[in-house]
């Protein structure tokens, strides 16, 4: 473990599998698809009429004041952050309390970086409809604090009295991975001792889904939603929308040791790049992804052969999956880490994708299990990564990579190492 690595001491999640990291992990291991007809709005006029929705109403998990103030994207973040802080031993939970100050740390030295791609899109579209139907006097006053992208981080900081740097990162579907990398950088720079990081998204919204469908990015398998997301399959035809949030608590190794907190895993490296090529399509040869992967490996002080597992971005789009598989072939060569593509189970959480997949990556390392990818029946010969199919794969996992790529050419890659297995024991 390098001194530059930081401890991951807490995890929290709200996902289409339910509330909590246990629900997320158990759903993945069970091989359950969350894709089903949309209930969030009347989708009968849409070409895409299914998604992966958060199943719980959540009204009993936050005080009414916070529910009134917030868009669902911030609510998801608040619930995930509470679980992560409790998991890290920094909080005694009280879901009814508007204020829940953290315990046993200097709150001035706790940063919050929580990303989103769309922010308060439900608030924006709902209040716009009210404006058009009833006039400006009917727009609710909470609009100004419910819609901004920064308000997930802001609300989490306010609820828990976290007075260090607080911000949002926006880089499309790479946003949450970049937020986690930003937290890593803050800790390494000495600007904080603890960082509450992650991403959140509540974008199952008629406007957004119509727009992504118009761009040709979404699967239209309305007759079989559960099998619609087909990563690396020859018949893949686009992504399936998901929603939720995931939050990780990061600490410097010294801070975690001083308070007796045992790391779940280590965040070892972060790499970011931009294709600088096209607004919506990746570089066909995956060149930008290759640079981000190599930067993350260098940052972690590791070589490609050290990576046992890759949590792939794998949105099930024809061009995206091919570019990612090409990038992995370039980086890893003959080495074949076990690959999973969990969007086949819980959908594409867009701005939150990098966070929920980082949580899954940490769980895979912690349990020594790689969840299986769903729905890949005929793997594309041009995408012949070692994809875990059929059943979860058990084994000793010392280091893993989680990749996230987004519109705008954004590439963000994280490297996580096991807290239980010393990578330096390996014959290198």
mmCIF file of N, CA and C in Angstrom, residues 289-336:
data_model
loop_
_atom_site.group_PDB
_atom_site.id
_atom_site.type_symbol
_atom_site.label_atom_id
_atom_site.label_comp_id
_atom_site.label_asym_id
_atom_site.label_seq_id
_atom_site.Cartn_x
_atom_site.Cartn_y
_atom_site.Cartn_z
ATOM 1 N N UNK A 289 -9.617 6.584 -23.784
ATOM 2 C CA UNK A 289 -9.787 5.636 -22.686
ATOM 3 C C UNK A 289 -8.465 4.971 -22.328
ATOM 4 N N UNK A 290 -7.674 4.650 -23.331
ATOM 5 C CA UNK A 290 -6.361 4.049 -23.094
ATOM 6 C C UNK A 290 -5.516 4.975 -22.230
ATOM 7 N N UNK A 291 -5.486 6.255 -22.575
ATOM 8 C CA UNK A 291 -4.678 7.197 -21.785
ATOM 9 C C UNK A 291 -5.172 7.284 -20.348
ATOM 10 N N UNK A 292 -6.486 7.319 -20.147
ATOM 11 C CA UNK A 292 -7.022 7.397 -18.785
ATOM 12 C C UNK A 292 -6.682 6.139 -17.983
ATOM 13 N N UNK A 293 -6.789 4.970 -18.613
ATOM 14 C CA UNK A 293 -6.446 3.720 -17.929
ATOM 15 C C UNK A 293 -4.978 3.701 -17.529
ATOM 16 N N UNK A 294 -4.121 4.114 -18.451
ATOM 17 C CA UNK A 294 -2.684 4.096 -18.153
ATOM 18 C C UNK A 294 -2.317 5.131 -17.096
ATOM 19 N N UNK A 295 -2.967 6.274 -17.145
ATOM 20 C CA UNK A 295 -2.727 7.281 -16.108
ATOM 21 C C UNK A 295 -3.138 6.758 -14.731
ATOM 22 N N UNK A 296 -4.283 6.058 -14.663
ATOM 23 C CA UNK A 296 -4.746 5.515 -13.384
ATOM 24 C C UNK A 296 -3.789 4.449 -12.866
ATOM 25 N N UNK A 297 -3.293 3.603 -13.755
ATOM 26 C CA UNK A 297 -2.331 2.582 -13.344
ATOM 27 C C UNK A 297 -1.036 3.212 -12.841
ATOM 28 N N UNK A 298 -0.549 4.200 -13.563
ATOM 29 C CA UNK A 298 0.674 4.886 -13.126
ATOM 30 C C UNK A 298 0.468 5.563 -11.786
ATOM 31 N N UNK A 299 -0.684 6.207 -11.618
ATOM 32 C CA UNK A 299 -1.004 6.882 -10.364
ATOM 33 C C UNK A 299 -1.021 5.889 -9.202
ATOM 34 N N UNK A 300 -1.476 4.666 -9.482
ATOM 35 C CA UNK A 300 -1.543 3.638 -8.436
ATOM 36 C C UNK A 300 -0.223 2.902 -8.246
ATOM 37 N N UNK A 301 0.739 3.159 -9.129
ATOM 38 C CA UNK A 301 2.007 2.448 -9.054
ATOM 39 C C UNK A 301 1.880 0.991 -9.455
ATOM 40 N N UNK A 302 0.961 0.691 -10.376
ATOM 41 C CA UNK A 302 0.719 -0.683 -10.796
ATOM 42 C C UNK A 302 0.956 -0.854 -12.280
ATOM 43 N N UNK A 303 1.043 -2.110 -12.690
ATOM 44 C CA UNK A 303 1.168 -2.476 -14.088
ATOM 45 C C UNK A 303 -0.126 -3.142 -14.546
ATOM 46 N N UNK A 304 -0.379 -3.196 -15.852
ATOM 47 C CA UNK A 304 -1.607 -3.839 -16.319
ATOM 48 C C UNK A 304 -1.808 -5.247 -15.774
ATOM 49 N N UNK A 305 -0.725 -6.032 -15.646
ATOM 50 C CA UNK A 305 -0.856 -7.413 -15.192
ATOM 51 C C UNK A 305 -1.294 -7.506 -13.733
ATOM 52 N N UNK A 306 -1.225 -6.395 -12.998
ATOM 53 C CA UNK A 306 -1.653 -6.406 -11.598
ATOM 54 C C UNK A 306 -3.166 -6.360 -11.438
ATOM 55 N N UNK A 307 -3.876 -5.983 -12.482
ATOM 56 C CA UNK A 307 -5.330 -5.827 -12.393
ATOM 57 C C UNK A 307 -6.010 -7.180 -12.583
ATOM 58 N N UNK A 308 -6.750 -7.603 -11.577
ATOM 59 C CA UNK A 308 -7.466 -8.876 -11.623
ATOM 60 C C UNK A 308 -8.879 -8.732 -12.170
ATOM 61 N N UNK A 309 -9.428 -7.531 -12.099
ATOM 62 C CA UNK A 309 -10.850 -7.355 -12.399
ATOM 63 C C UNK A 309 -11.085 -5.963 -12.975
ATOM 64 N N UNK A 310 -11.964 -5.876 -13.972
ATOM 65 C CA UNK A 310 -12.374 -4.590 -14.538
ATOM 66 C C UNK A 310 -13.891 -4.486 -14.475
ATOM 67 N N UNK A 311 -14.363 -3.399 -13.878
ATOM 68 C CA UNK A 311 -15.782 -3.054 -13.937
ATOM 69 C C UNK A 311 -15.933 -2.123 -15.136
ATOM 70 N N UNK A 312 -16.501 -2.654 -16.219
ATOM 71 C CA UNK A 312 -16.528 -1.926 -17.483
ATOM 72 C C UNK A 312 -17.664 -0.912 -17.525
ATOM 73 N N UNK A 313 -17.444 0.169 -18.261
ATOM 74 C CA UNK A 313 -18.495 1.163 -18.475
ATOM 75 C C UNK A 313 -19.630 0.524 -19.278
ATOM 76 N N UNK A 314 -19.324 -0.102 -20.389
ATOM 77 C CA UNK A 314 -20.192 -1.019 -21.129
ATOM 78 C C UNK A 314 -21.669 -0.664 -21.086
ATOM 79 N N UNK A 315 -22.031 0.386 -21.798
ATOM 80 C CA UNK A 315 -23.420 0.847 -21.786
ATOM 81 C C UNK A 315 -24.326 0.062 -22.720
ATOM 82 N N UNK A 316 -23.769 -0.810 -23.551
ATOM 83 C CA UNK A 316 -24.526 -1.601 -24.523
ATOM 84 C C UNK A 316 -24.836 -0.820 -25.793
ATOM 85 N N UNK A 317 -24.052 0.221 -26.057
ATOM 86 C CA UNK A 317 -24.174 0.913 -27.343
ATOM 87 C C UNK A 317 -23.175 0.290 -28.329
ATOM 88 N N UNK A 318 -23.519 0.262 -29.598
ATOM 89 C CA UNK A 318 -22.613 -0.384 -30.569
ATOM 90 C C UNK A 318 -21.221 0.229 -30.592
ATOM 91 N N UNK A 319 -21.118 1.559 -30.645
ATOM 92 C CA UNK A 319 -19.792 2.173 -30.764
ATOM 93 C C UNK A 319 -19.063 2.228 -29.429
ATOM 94 N N UNK A 320 -19.795 2.463 -28.343
ATOM 95 C CA UNK A 320 -19.154 2.604 -27.043
ATOM 96 C C UNK A 320 -18.506 1.327 -26.557
ATOM 97 N N UNK A 321 -19.231 0.216 -26.635
ATOM 98 C CA UNK A 321 -18.668 -1.049 -26.168
ATOM 99 C C UNK A 321 -17.458 -1.460 -26.995
ATOM 100 N N UNK A 322 -17.524 -1.244 -28.296
ATOM 101 C CA UNK A 322 -16.397 -1.607 -29.152
ATOM 102 C C UNK A 322 -15.165 -0.778 -28.819
ATOM 103 N N UNK A 323 -15.341 0.535 -28.633
ATOM 104 C CA UNK A 323 -14.203 1.391 -28.293
ATOM 105 C C UNK A 323 -13.592 0.981 -26.959
ATOM 106 N N UNK A 324 -14.453 0.632 -25.976
ATOM 107 C CA UNK A 324 -13.936 0.243 -24.664
ATOM 108 C C UNK A 324 -13.193 -1.088 -24.739
ATOM 109 N N UNK A 325 -13.760 -2.059 -25.442
ATOM 110 C CA UNK A 325 -13.089 -3.350 -25.585
ATOM 111 C C UNK A 325 -11.746 -3.189 -26.296
ATOM 112 N N UNK A 326 -11.710 -2.324 -27.304
ATOM 113 C CA UNK A 326 -10.463 -2.051 -28.019
ATOM 114 C C UNK A 326 -9.437 -1.428 -27.083
ATOM 115 N N UNK A 327 -9.887 -0.511 -26.234
ATOM 116 C CA UNK A 327 -8.986 0.125 -25.273
ATOM 117 C C UNK A 327 -8.426 -0.899 -24.291
ATOM 118 N N UNK A 328 -9.280 -1.794 -23.791
ATOM 119 C CA UNK A 328 -8.804 -2.813 -22.855
ATOM 120 C C UNK A 328 -7.790 -3.737 -23.522
ATOM 121 N N UNK A 329 -8.025 -4.101 -24.780
ATOM 122 C CA UNK A 329 -7.075 -4.954 -25.488
ATOM 123 C C UNK A 329 -5.725 -4.255 -25.639
ATOM 124 N N UNK A 330 -5.748 -2.946 -25.883
ATOM 125 C CA UNK A 330 -4.512 -2.175 -26.021
ATOM 126 C C UNK A 330 -3.761 -2.109 -24.700
ATOM 127 N N UNK A 331 -4.486 -1.855 -23.603
ATOM 128 C CA UNK A 331 -3.846 -1.689 -22.293
ATOM 129 C C UNK A 331 -3.371 -3.019 -21.719
ATOM 130 N N UNK A 332 -4.194 -4.053 -21.815
ATOM 131 C CA UNK A 332 -3.896 -5.302 -21.115
ATOM 132 C C UNK A 332 -3.194 -6.343 -21.980
ATOM 133 N N UNK A 333 -3.246 -6.209 -23.300
ATOM 134 C CA UNK A 333 -2.564 -7.173 -24.159
ATOM 135 C C UNK A 333 -3.046 -8.589 -23.906
ATOM 136 N N UNK A 334 -2.099 -9.493 -23.620
ATOM 137 C CA UNK A 334 -2.440 -10.898 -23.381
ATOM 138 C C UNK A 334 -3.022 -11.140 -21.998
ATOM 139 N N UNK A 335 -2.859 -10.193 -21.099
ATOM 140 C CA UNK A 335 -3.436 -10.331 -19.756
ATOM 141 C C UNK A 335 -4.953 -10.133 -19.849
ATOM 142 N N UNK A 336 -5.717 -11.002 -19.199
ATOM 143 C CA UNK A 336 -7.173 -10.961 -19.324
ATOM 144 C C UNK A 336 -7.833 -10.893 -17.944
#
